[in-house]
Amino acid sequence: MMIPHNPHAILEKGYEKLLSEYHRLGLPDVIVKNFGLNPGWNAVIGTGGCCGVAMSFQDNNPLYGTDQTLQDLAYLKSCIGSSLFDVAFANITDPRVSRRSIALTLLNALSQPLVTDEMLQFKGYAVGLEVKDLVRRDDKLVIVGYGGLVKSYAGRCRELHVTDQRPKETFRTTIVGETVSYGPAGIIVHSAEENREVLKDADVAIITGSTLVNGTFEEVMGYAKNARIRALYGSSAQLIPDVLFENGINIVMSVAISDPVRFAADVMNAPDMETALRKHQRKYNVGNLKNL
């Protein structure tokens, strides 16, 4: 039996929280200047230094075909000069991954002024938290979404499990010597269909921010409800952390754009968007100690 969930709920809550914060702080409306697209990421560049990115799922996940992930360039062109709030609102409940990715990209851009260390500390959140320092040797740790951080946790806990929508063979290394063996060593890789079984008794759950794009956030969080630590990670997880903490996350590990002007230039001129992202990311880790 699947856990009932509304795949749009977290984005709707994020929109409402951002709207409330912009009104409370008297922040100016943000206008769409440009979109940047590549097979891995969608980006938006807005006025006032507000930039955001989100996973696109294009060409990197067999579950989603081009009908789900391909962007409508004419539609995006029609959004230039519009309010980020207006465009986000129009796309939050769209069932297509392409439009949900654009909605999250816009919400992440709107979150940019609200994820500075100063703002986060003012709200009473702890910055600079390292999940690695909170993992215990006897923990069962589950990472939802195979990414670069997986190797950082190998050997730190009793069990390390990773689940992903992509086939397990995607991450398997074949080692040929006197015998044939398979890596990565010390990591048990599962399909996404095993999320419920693997997460139900996890002590630590580290969840990819791309669950905000594909509508699985509430479902995965439901499976991980008993975990001591529930962290959200990745560039897609830049959404204002207040709403994430209110919905079960303890720690957010994400990035913001450190130099919006140079990022905008590099999105237009760099050989690929990954290069622009790496050059201009400012990593931040923030936690709500009340939930830890």
PDB file of C-alpha atoms in Angstrom:
ATOM      1  CA  MET A   1       0.000   0.000   0.000  1.00  0.00           C
ATOM      2  CA  MET A   2       1.470   3.346  -1.072  1.00  0.00           C
ATOM      3  CA  ILE A   3       1.606   6.244   1.350  1.00  0.00           C
ATOM      4  CA  PRO A   4      -0.977   8.792   0.122  1.00  0.00           C
ATOM      5  CA  HIS A   5       0.671  12.024  -0.865  1.00  0.00           C
ATOM      6  CA  ASN A   6       0.141  15.184  -2.823  1.00  0.00           C
ATOM      7  CA  PRO A   7       3.118  15.518  -5.192  1.00  0.00           C
ATOM      8  CA  HIS A   8       2.592  19.283  -5.383  1.00  0.00           C
ATOM      9  CA  ALA A   9       2.237  19.968  -1.651  1.00  0.00           C
ATOM     10  CA  ILE A  10       5.818  20.864  -0.767  1.00  0.00           C
ATOM     11  CA  LEU A  11       6.146  23.281  -3.694  1.00  0.00           C
ATOM     12  CA  GLU A  12       2.821  24.901  -2.827  1.00  0.00           C
ATOM     13  CA  LYS A  13       3.968  25.317   0.776  1.00  0.00           C
ATOM     14  CA  GLY A  14       7.289  26.713  -0.397  1.00  0.00           C
ATOM     15  CA  TYR A  15       5.508  29.240  -2.596  1.00  0.00           C
ATOM     16  CA  GLU A  16       3.281  30.407   0.257  1.00  0.00           C
ATOM     17  CA  LYS A  17       6.221  30.670   2.658  1.00  0.00           C
ATOM     18  CA  LEU A  18       8.257  32.704   0.173  1.00  0.00           C
ATOM     19  CA  LEU A  19       5.344  35.009  -0.576  1.00  0.00           C
ATOM     20  CA  SER A  20       4.882  35.598   3.157  1.00  0.00           C
ATOM     21  CA  GLU A  21       8.597  36.286   3.714  1.00  0.00           C
ATOM     22  CA  TYR A  22       8.829  38.701   0.775  1.00  0.00           C
ATOM     23  CA  HIS A  23       5.853  40.639   2.153  1.00  0.00           C
ATOM     24  CA  ARG A  24       7.194  40.559   5.717  1.00  0.00           C
ATOM     25  CA  LEU A  25      10.655  41.784   4.720  1.00  0.00           C
ATOM     26  CA  GLY A  26       9.483  44.206   2.045  1.00  0.00           C
ATOM     27  CA  LEU A  27      11.598  42.536  -0.633  1.00  0.00           C
ATOM     28  CA  PRO A  28      11.010  43.695  -4.229  1.00  0.00           C
ATOM     29  CA  ASP A  29       9.351  41.441  -6.773  1.00  0.00           C
ATOM     30  CA  VAL A  30      11.801  39.437  -8.889  1.00  0.00           C
ATOM     31  CA  ILE A  31      11.487  39.450 -12.680  1.00  0.00           C
ATOM     32  CA  VAL A  32      12.610  36.706 -15.086  1.00  0.00           C
ATOM     33  CA  LYS A  33      15.580  37.817 -17.196  1.00  0.00           C
ATOM     34  CA  ASN A  34      16.793  34.539 -18.726  1.00  0.00           C
ATOM     35  CA  PHE A  35      16.450  30.781 -18.548  1.00  0.00           C
ATOM     36  CA  GLY A  36      19.400  28.439 -19.055  1.00  0.00           C
ATOM     37  CA  LEU A  37      18.808  24.806 -20.022  1.00  0.00           C
ATOM     38  CA  ASN A  38      21.003  21.763 -20.406  1.00  0.00           C
ATOM     39  CA  PRO A  39      20.374  17.985 -20.162  1.00  0.00           C
ATOM     40  CA  GLY A  40      21.128  17.924 -16.430  1.00  0.00           C
ATOM     41  CA  TRP A  41      19.870  21.234 -15.082  1.00  0.00           C
ATOM     42  CA  ASN A  42      17.445  24.072 -15.615  1.00  0.00           C
ATOM     43  CA  ALA A  43      18.427  27.531 -14.383  1.00  0.00           C
ATOM     44  CA  VAL A  44      16.755  30.915 -14.100  1.00  0.00           C
ATOM     45  CA  ILE A  45      18.388  34.312 -13.794  1.00  0.00           C
ATOM     46  CA  GLY A  46      16.191  36.951 -12.225  1.00  0.00           C
ATOM     47  CA  THR A  47      16.547  40.555 -11.199  1.00  0.00           C
ATOM     48  CA  GLY A  48      18.113  41.517  -7.882  1.00  0.00           C
ATOM     49  CA  GLY A  49      20.747  38.771  -8.037  1.00  0.00           C
ATOM     50  CA  CYS A  50      18.189  35.976  -7.674  1.00  0.00           C
ATOM     51  CA  CYS A  51      19.373  32.831  -9.478  1.00  0.00           C
ATOM     52  CA  GLY A  52      18.217  29.250  -9.047  1.00  0.00           C
ATOM     53  CA  VAL A  53      18.706  25.797 -10.501  1.00  0.00           C
ATOM     54  CA  ALA A  54      16.874  22.468 -10.369  1.00  0.00           C
ATOM     55  CA  MET A  55      17.370  18.992 -11.766  1.00  0.00           C
ATOM     56  CA  SER A  56      15.901  18.609 -15.252  1.00  0.00           C
ATOM     57  CA  PHE A  57      15.900  14.773 -15.509  1.00  0.00           C
ATOM     58  CA  GLN A  58      16.496  15.160 -19.243  1.00  0.00           C
ATOM     59  CA  ASP A  59      18.668  12.371 -20.676  1.00  0.00           C
ATOM     60  CA  ASN A  60      19.726  11.120 -17.226  1.00  0.00           C
ATOM     61  CA  ASN A  61      16.792   9.039 -16.012  1.00  0.00           C
ATOM     62  CA  PRO A  62      15.098   6.246 -17.983  1.00  0.00           C
ATOM     63  CA  LEU A  63      11.769   6.785 -16.190  1.00  0.00           C
ATOM     64  CA  TYR A  64      11.156  10.119 -17.903  1.00  0.00           C
ATOM     65  CA  GLY A  65      10.940  10.522 -21.663  1.00  0.00           C
ATOM     66  CA  THR A  66      11.210  13.721 -23.645  1.00  0.00           C
ATOM     67  CA  ASP A  67       7.460  14.256 -23.388  1.00  0.00           C
ATOM     68  CA  GLN A  68       8.021  14.720 -19.652  1.00  0.00           C
ATOM     69  CA  THR A  69      11.328  16.603 -19.623  1.00  0.00           C
ATOM     70  CA  LEU A  70      11.646  18.626 -22.862  1.00  0.00           C
ATOM     71  CA  GLN A  71      11.166  22.334 -22.292  1.00  0.00           C
ATOM     72  CA  ASP A  72       8.756  24.380 -24.398  1.00  0.00           C
ATOM     73  CA  LEU A  73      11.027  27.204 -25.543  1.00  0.00           C
ATOM     74  CA  ALA A  74       8.153  29.325 -26.831  1.00  0.00           C
ATOM     75  CA  TYR A  75       6.483  29.108 -23.428  1.00  0.00           C
ATOM     76  CA  LEU A  76       9.674  30.026 -21.568  1.00  0.00           C
ATOM     77  CA  LYS A  77      10.234  32.949 -23.933  1.00  0.00           C
ATOM     78  CA  SER A  78       6.745  34.208 -23.091  1.00  0.00           C
ATOM     79  CA  CYS A  79       7.736  34.239 -19.396  1.00  0.00           C
ATOM     80  CA  ILE A  80      10.627  36.684 -19.849  1.00  0.00           C
ATOM     81  CA  GLY A  81       9.787  39.913 -18.035  1.00  0.00           C
ATOM     82  CA  SER A  82       7.212  38.237 -15.789  1.00  0.00           C
ATOM     83  CA  SER A  83       7.272  37.890 -12.002  1.00  0.00           C
ATOM     84  CA  LEU A  84       8.992  34.751 -10.748  1.00  0.00           C
ATOM     85  CA  PHE A  85       6.106  34.327  -8.324  1.00  0.00           C
ATOM     86  CA  ASP A  86       3.564  34.400 -11.159  1.00  0.00           C
ATOM     87  CA  VAL A  87       5.430  31.906 -13.346  1.00  0.00           C
ATOM     88  CA  ALA A  88       6.086  29.578 -10.390  1.00  0.00           C
ATOM     89  CA  PHE A  89       2.414  29.643  -9.389  1.00  0.00           C
ATOM     90  CA  ALA A  90       1.372  28.746 -12.938  1.00  0.00           C
ATOM     91  CA  ASN A  91       3.603  25.638 -12.992  1.00  0.00           C
ATOM     92  CA  ILE A  92       3.571  24.183  -9.473  1.00  0.00           C
ATOM     93  CA  THR A  93       0.679  21.783 -10.044  1.00  0.00           C
ATOM     94  CA  ASP A  94       1.549  20.877 -13.648  1.00  0.00           C
ATOM     95  CA  PRO A  95       2.024  17.089 -13.869  1.00  0.00           C
ATOM     96  CA  ARG A  96       4.961  17.357 -16.300  1.00  0.00           C
ATOM     97  CA  VAL A  97       8.454  17.062 -14.834  1.00  0.00           C
ATOM     98  CA  SER A  98       9.616  19.858 -17.146  1.00  0.00           C
ATOM     99  CA  ARG A  99       7.170  22.361 -15.648  1.00  0.00           C
ATOM    100  CA  ARG A 100       7.713  21.206 -12.057  1.00  0.00           C
ATOM    101  CA  SER A 101      11.452  21.662 -12.589  1.00  0.00           C
ATOM    102  CA  ILE A 102      10.872  25.212 -13.809  1.00  0.00           C
ATOM    103  CA  ALA A 103       8.624  25.905 -10.803  1.00  0.00           C
ATOM    104  CA  LEU A 104      11.298  24.701  -8.369  1.00  0.00           C
ATOM    105  CA  THR A 105      14.018  26.586 -10.248  1.00  0.00           C
ATOM    106  CA  LEU A 106      11.998  29.793  -9.738  1.00  0.00           C
ATOM    107  CA  LEU A 107      11.289  29.055  -6.066  1.00  0.00           C
ATOM    108  CA  ASN A 108      14.980  28.340  -5.495  1.00  0.00           C
ATOM    109  CA  ALA A 109      15.887  31.667  -7.113  1.00  0.00           C
ATOM    110  CA  LEU A 110      13.376  33.461  -4.889  1.00  0.00           C
ATOM    111  CA  SER A 111      14.998  31.721  -1.901  1.00  0.00           C
ATOM    112  CA  GLN A 112      18.433  33.192  -2.719  1.00  0.00           C
ATOM    113  CA  PRO A 113      18.172  36.239  -0.399  1.00  0.00           C
ATOM    114  CA  LEU A 114      16.853  34.040   2.409  1.00  0.00           C
ATOM    115  CA  VAL A 115      19.666  31.467   2.618  1.00  0.00           C
ATOM    116  CA  THR A 116      22.565  33.719   3.634  1.00  0.00           C
ATOM    117  CA  ASP A 117      24.294  32.692   6.852  1.00  0.00           C
ATOM    118  CA  GLU A 118      23.163  35.954   8.442  1.00  0.00           C
ATOM    119  CA  MET A 119      19.505  35.388   7.620  1.00  0.00           C
ATOM    120  CA  LEU A 120      19.578  31.732   8.688  1.00  0.00           C
ATOM    121  CA  GLN A 121      21.274  32.528  12.007  1.00  0.00           C
ATOM    122  CA  PHE A 122      18.847  35.377  12.647  1.00  0.00           C
ATOM    123  CA  LYS A 123      16.039  32.817  12.459  1.00  0.00           C
ATOM    124  CA  GLY A 124      17.782  30.656  15.035  1.00  0.00           C
ATOM    125  CA  TYR A 125      19.017  27.968  12.665  1.00  0.00           C
ATOM    126  CA  ALA A 126      22.443  26.351  12.997  1.00  0.00           C
ATOM    127  CA  VAL A 127      24.753  26.850  10.025  1.00  0.00           C
ATOM    128  CA  GLY A 128      27.798  24.775   9.146  1.00  0.00           C
ATOM    129  CA  LEU A 129      26.386  21.499  10.428  1.00  0.00           C
ATOM    130  CA  GLU A 130      28.063  18.382   9.032  1.00  0.00           C
ATOM    131  CA  VAL A 131      25.864  15.303   8.828  1.00  0.00           C
ATOM    132  CA  LYS A 132      29.032  13.202   8.753  1.00  0.00           C
ATOM    133  CA  ASP A 133      29.815  14.352  12.286  1.00  0.00           C
ATOM    134  CA  LEU A 134      26.359  13.279  13.488  1.00  0.00           C
ATOM    135  CA  VAL A 135      26.441   9.763  12.024  1.00  0.00           C
ATOM    136  CA  ARG A 136      27.127   7.033  14.577  1.00  0.00           C
ATOM    137  CA  ARG A 137      29.126   3.871  13.996  1.00  0.00           C
ATOM    138  CA  ASP A 138      26.081   1.678  14.656  1.00  0.00           C
ATOM    139  CA  ASP A 139      23.742   3.641  12.359  1.00  0.00           C
ATOM    140  CA  LYS A 140      21.933   2.320   9.331  1.00  0.00           C
ATOM    141  CA  LEU A 141      22.319   5.132   6.804  1.00  0.00           C
ATOM    142  CA  VAL A 142      20.224   5.370   3.631  1.00  0.00           C
ATOM    143  CA  ILE A 143      20.963   7.805   0.820  1.00  0.00           C
ATOM    144  CA  VAL A 144      18.097   8.361  -1.612  1.00  0.00           C
ATOM    145  CA  GLY A 145      19.674   9.317  -4.922  1.00  0.00           C
ATOM    146  CA  TYR A 146      23.135   8.127  -5.915  1.00  0.00           C
ATOM    147  CA  GLY A 147      25.425  11.154  -5.965  1.00  0.00           C
ATOM    148  CA  GLY A 148      28.925  12.306  -5.255  1.00  0.00           C
ATOM    149  CA  LEU A 149      28.447  12.370  -1.495  1.00  0.00           C
ATOM    150  CA  VAL A 150      27.960   8.586  -1.263  1.00  0.00           C
ATOM    151  CA  LYS A 151      31.674   7.867  -0.954  1.00  0.00           C
ATOM    152  CA  SER A 152      31.939  10.370   1.920  1.00  0.00           C
ATOM    153  CA  TYR A 153      29.864   8.091   4.157  1.00  0.00           C
ATOM    154  CA  ALA A 154      31.426   4.729   3.325  1.00  0.00           C
ATOM    155  CA  GLY A 155      32.915   3.190   6.466  1.00  0.00           C
ATOM    156  CA  ARG A 156      31.277   5.679   8.843  1.00  0.00           C
ATOM    157  CA  CYS A 157      28.286   3.542   9.803  1.00  0.00           C
ATOM    158  CA  ARG A 158      27.098  -0.004  10.353  1.00  0.00           C
ATOM    159  CA  GLU A 159      25.260  -0.187   7.018  1.00  0.00           C
ATOM    160  CA  LEU A 160      25.233   2.124   4.011  1.00  0.00           C
ATOM    161  CA  HIS A 161      22.369   1.733   1.562  1.00  0.00           C
ATOM    162  CA  VAL A 162      21.689   3.785  -1.556  1.00  0.00           C
ATOM    163  CA  THR A 163      18.439   3.823  -3.529  1.00  0.00           C
ATOM    164  CA  ASP A 164      17.984   5.273  -6.995  1.00  0.00           C
ATOM    165  CA  GLN A 165      15.440   5.319  -9.804  1.00  0.00           C
ATOM    166  CA  ARG A 166      18.135   4.391 -12.291  1.00  0.00           C
ATOM    167  CA  PRO A 167      19.089   0.699 -12.742  1.00  0.00           C
ATOM    168  CA  LYS A 168      21.515  -0.618 -10.138  1.00  0.00           C
ATOM    169  CA  GLU A 169      23.937  -1.575 -12.924  1.00  0.00           C
ATOM    170  CA  THR A 170      24.444   2.158 -13.564  1.00  0.00           C
ATOM    171  CA  PHE A 171      26.574   2.370 -10.418  1.00  0.00           C
ATOM    172  CA  ARG A 172      28.292  -1.023 -10.485  1.00  0.00           C
ATOM    173  CA  THR A 173      32.015  -1.315 -11.125  1.00  0.00           C
ATOM    174  CA  THR A 174      33.304  -4.660 -12.404  1.00  0.00           C
ATOM    175  CA  ILE A 175      36.747  -5.583 -11.053  1.00  0.00           C
ATOM    176  CA  VAL A 176      38.567  -8.320 -12.959  1.00  0.00           C
ATOM    177  CA  GLY A 177      41.534  -9.995 -11.313  1.00  0.00           C
ATOM    178  CA  GLU A 178      42.043 -13.622 -10.384  1.00  0.00           C
ATOM    179  CA  THR A 179      38.337 -13.439  -9.687  1.00  0.00           C
ATOM    180  CA  VAL A 180      35.579 -11.152 -10.863  1.00  0.00           C
ATOM    181  CA  SER A 181      34.062  -8.919  -8.190  1.00  0.00           C
ATOM    182  CA  TYR A 182      31.795  -5.917  -8.136  1.00  0.00           C
ATOM    183  CA  GLY A 183      31.931  -2.531  -6.448  1.00  0.00           C
ATOM    184  CA  PRO A 184      31.446  -0.170  -4.861  1.00  0.00           C
ATOM    185  CA  ALA A 185      32.543  -2.071  -1.771  1.00  0.00           C
ATOM    186  CA  GLY A 186      30.645  -1.547   1.440  1.00  0.00           C
ATOM    187  CA  ILE A 187      27.601   0.016  -0.261  1.00  0.00           C
ATOM    188  CA  ILE A 188      24.321  -1.789  -0.908  1.00  0.00           C
ATOM    189  CA  VAL A 189      22.492  -0.325  -3.909  1.00  0.00           C
ATOM    190  CA  HIS A 190      18.721  -0.699  -4.259  1.00  0.00           C
ATOM    191  CA  SER A 191      16.065   0.258  -6.754  1.00  0.00           C
ATOM    192  CA  ALA A 192      13.601   3.031  -5.876  1.00  0.00           C
ATOM    193  CA  GLU A 193      10.908   0.366  -5.502  1.00  0.00           C
ATOM    194  CA  GLU A 194      12.719  -0.717  -2.330  1.00  0.00           C
ATOM    195  CA  ASN A 195      12.521   2.734  -0.698  1.00  0.00           C
ATOM    196  CA  ARG A 196       9.838   1.786   1.801  1.00  0.00           C
ATOM    197  CA  GLU A 197      11.577  -1.378   2.975  1.00  0.00           C
ATOM    198  CA  VAL A 198      15.035   0.190   3.193  1.00  0.00           C
ATOM    199  CA  LEU A 199      13.972   3.479   4.817  1.00  0.00           C
ATOM    200  CA  LYS A 200      11.522   2.177   7.430  1.00  0.00           C
ATOM    201  CA  ASP A 201      14.280   1.383   9.954  1.00  0.00           C
ATOM    202  CA  ALA A 202      16.925   3.878   8.819  1.00  0.00           C
ATOM    203  CA  ASP A 203      18.677   5.859  11.547  1.00  0.00           C
ATOM    204  CA  VAL A 204      19.839   8.489   9.057  1.00  0.00           C
ATOM    205  CA  ALA A 205      18.165   9.309   5.737  1.00  0.00           C
ATOM    206  CA  ILE A 206      19.851  11.643   3.255  1.00  0.00           C
ATOM    207  CA  ILE A 207      17.419  12.484   0.468  1.00  0.00           C
ATOM    208  CA  THR A 208      18.131  14.071  -2.892  1.00  0.00           C
ATOM    209  CA  GLY A 209      16.520  17.435  -3.611  1.00  0.00           C
ATOM    210  CA  SER A 210      15.387  16.052  -6.962  1.00  0.00           C
ATOM    211  CA  THR A 211      12.469  14.472  -5.055  1.00  0.00           C
ATOM    212  CA  LEU A 212      11.049  18.012  -5.042  1.00  0.00           C
ATOM    213  CA  VAL A 213      11.042  17.918  -8.841  1.00  0.00           C
ATOM    214  CA  ASN A 214       9.587  14.480  -9.500  1.00  0.00           C
ATOM    215  CA  GLY A 215       6.905  14.696  -6.811  1.00  0.00           C
ATOM    216  CA  THR A 216       8.213  11.941  -4.521  1.00  0.00           C
ATOM    217  CA  PHE A 217       9.273  14.112  -1.563  1.00  0.00           C
ATOM    218  CA  GLU A 218       6.226  13.438   0.623  1.00  0.00           C
ATOM    219  CA  GLU A 219       6.290   9.728  -0.172  1.00  0.00           C
ATOM    220  CA  VAL A 220       9.975   9.313   0.671  1.00  0.00           C
ATOM    221  CA  MET A 221       9.632  11.402   3.822  1.00  0.00           C
ATOM    222  CA  GLY A 222       6.774   9.178   4.916  1.00  0.00           C
ATOM    223  CA  TYR A 223       8.970   6.105   4.588  1.00  0.00           C
ATOM    224  CA  ALA A 224      11.787   7.826   6.537  1.00  0.00           C
ATOM    225  CA  LYS A 225       9.590   9.166   9.352  1.00  0.00           C
ATOM    226  CA  ASN A 226      11.379   7.108  12.029  1.00  0.00           C
ATOM    227  CA  ALA A 227      14.896   8.279  11.131  1.00  0.00           C
ATOM    228  CA  ARG A 228      16.804  10.285  13.753  1.00  0.00           C
ATOM    229  CA  ILE A 229      18.226  12.539  11.045  1.00  0.00           C
ATOM    230  CA  ARG A 230      16.471  13.413   7.787  1.00  0.00           C
ATOM    231  CA  ALA A 231      18.615  15.564   5.493  1.00  0.00           C
ATOM    232  CA  LEU A 232      17.908  16.996   2.051  1.00  0.00           C
ATOM    233  CA  TYR A 233      20.863  17.552  -0.267  1.00  0.00           C
ATOM    234  CA  GLY A 234      21.829  18.919  -3.658  1.00  0.00           C
ATOM    235  CA  SER A 235      21.438  22.003  -5.827  1.00  0.00           C
ATOM    236  CA  SER A 236      17.696  21.366  -6.176  1.00  0.00           C
ATOM    237  CA  ALA A 237      17.342  21.693  -2.375  1.00  0.00           C
ATOM    238  CA  GLN A 238      17.873  25.487  -2.237  1.00  0.00           C
ATOM    239  CA  LEU A 239      14.182  26.003  -1.410  1.00  0.00           C
ATOM    240  CA  ILE A 240      13.676  28.230   1.658  1.00  0.00           C
ATOM    241  CA  PRO A 241      14.618  25.852   4.522  1.00  0.00           C
ATOM    242  CA  ASP A 242      11.816  27.029   6.827  1.00  0.00           C
ATOM    243  CA  VAL A 243       9.278  25.038   4.827  1.00  0.00           C
ATOM    244  CA  LEU A 244      11.551  21.992   4.682  1.00  0.00           C
ATOM    245  CA  PHE A 245      12.013  22.020   8.461  1.00  0.00           C
ATOM    246  CA  GLU A 246       8.242  22.337   8.911  1.00  0.00           C
ATOM    247  CA  ASN A 247       7.823  19.184   6.819  1.00  0.00           C
ATOM    248  CA  GLY A 248      10.202  16.812   8.566  1.00  0.00           C
ATOM    249  CA  ILE A 249      13.686  17.708   7.316  1.00  0.00           C
ATOM    250  CA  ASN A 250      16.340  18.314  10.017  1.00  0.00           C
ATOM    251  CA  ILE A 251      19.287  19.456   7.896  1.00  0.00           C
ATOM    252  CA  VAL A 252      19.592  20.979   4.429  1.00  0.00           C
ATOM    253  CA  MET A 253      22.839  20.609   2.468  1.00  0.00           C
ATOM    254  CA  SER A 254      22.590  22.780  -0.607  1.00  0.00           C
ATOM    255  CA  VAL A 255      24.200  25.565  -2.603  1.00  0.00           C
ATOM    256  CA  ALA A 256      23.387  29.133  -3.551  1.00  0.00           C
ATOM    257  CA  ILE A 257      24.894  31.160  -6.368  1.00  0.00           C
ATOM    258  CA  SER A 258      27.790  33.150  -4.902  1.00  0.00           C
ATOM    259  CA  ASP A 259      28.203  35.646  -7.760  1.00  0.00           C
ATOM    260  CA  PRO A 260      24.931  36.092  -9.691  1.00  0.00           C
ATOM    261  CA  VAL A 261      26.447  38.487 -12.253  1.00  0.00           C
ATOM    262  CA  ARG A 262      29.284  36.151 -13.215  1.00  0.00           C
ATOM    263  CA  PHE A 263      26.968  33.131 -13.070  1.00  0.00           C
ATOM    264  CA  ALA A 264      24.613  34.819 -15.551  1.00  0.00           C
ATOM    265  CA  ALA A 265      27.528  35.528 -17.886  1.00  0.00           C
ATOM    266  CA  ASP A 266      28.884  32.002 -17.616  1.00  0.00           C
ATOM    267  CA  VAL A 267      25.496  30.380 -18.234  1.00  0.00           C
ATOM    268  CA  MET A 268      25.537  32.182 -21.564  1.00  0.00           C
ATOM    269  CA  ASN A 269      29.217  31.590 -22.396  1.00  0.00           C
ATOM    270  CA  ALA A 270      30.579  28.535 -20.544  1.00  0.00           C
ATOM    271  CA  PRO A 271      30.976  25.280 -22.518  1.00  0.00           C
ATOM    272  CA  ASP A 272      28.360  23.679 -20.256  1.00  0.00           C
ATOM    273  CA  MET A 273      26.183  24.706 -17.324  1.00  0.00           C
ATOM    274  CA  GLU A 274      27.927  22.264 -14.986  1.00  0.00           C
ATOM    275  CA  THR A 275      31.051  24.411 -15.324  1.00  0.00           C
ATOM    276  CA  ALA A 276      29.121  27.579 -14.475  1.00  0.00           C
ATOM    277  CA  LEU A 277      27.508  25.894 -11.473  1.00  0.00           C
ATOM    278  CA  ARG A 278      30.775  24.575 -10.069  1.00  0.00           C
ATOM    279  CA  LYS A 279      32.498  27.941 -10.422  1.00  0.00           C
ATOM    280  CA  HIS A 280      29.822  29.951  -8.652  1.00  0.00           C
ATOM    281  CA  GLN A 281      28.338  27.671  -5.997  1.00  0.00           C
ATOM    282  CA  ARG A 282      28.371  28.682  -2.348  1.00  0.00           C
ATOM    283  CA  LYS A 283      27.763  25.577  -0.275  1.00  0.00           C
ATOM    284  CA  TYR A 284      25.712  25.900   2.870  1.00  0.00           C
ATOM    285  CA  ASN A 285      24.525  23.430   5.495  1.00  0.00           C
ATOM    286  CA  VAL A 286      21.756  24.509   7.816  1.00  0.00           C
ATOM    287  CA  GLY A 287      19.854  22.665  10.514  1.00  0.00           C
ATOM    288  CA  ASN A 288      16.945  23.161  12.850  1.00  0.00           C
ATOM    289  CA  LEU A 289      18.293  22.064  16.226  1.00  0.00           C
ATOM    290  CA  LYS A 290      14.765  21.824  17.632  1.00  0.00           C
ATOM    291  CA  ASN A 291      14.192  18.841  15.361  1.00  0.00           C
ATOM    292  CA  LEU A 292      17.494  17.088  16.080  1.00  0.00           C
TER     293      LEU A 292
END
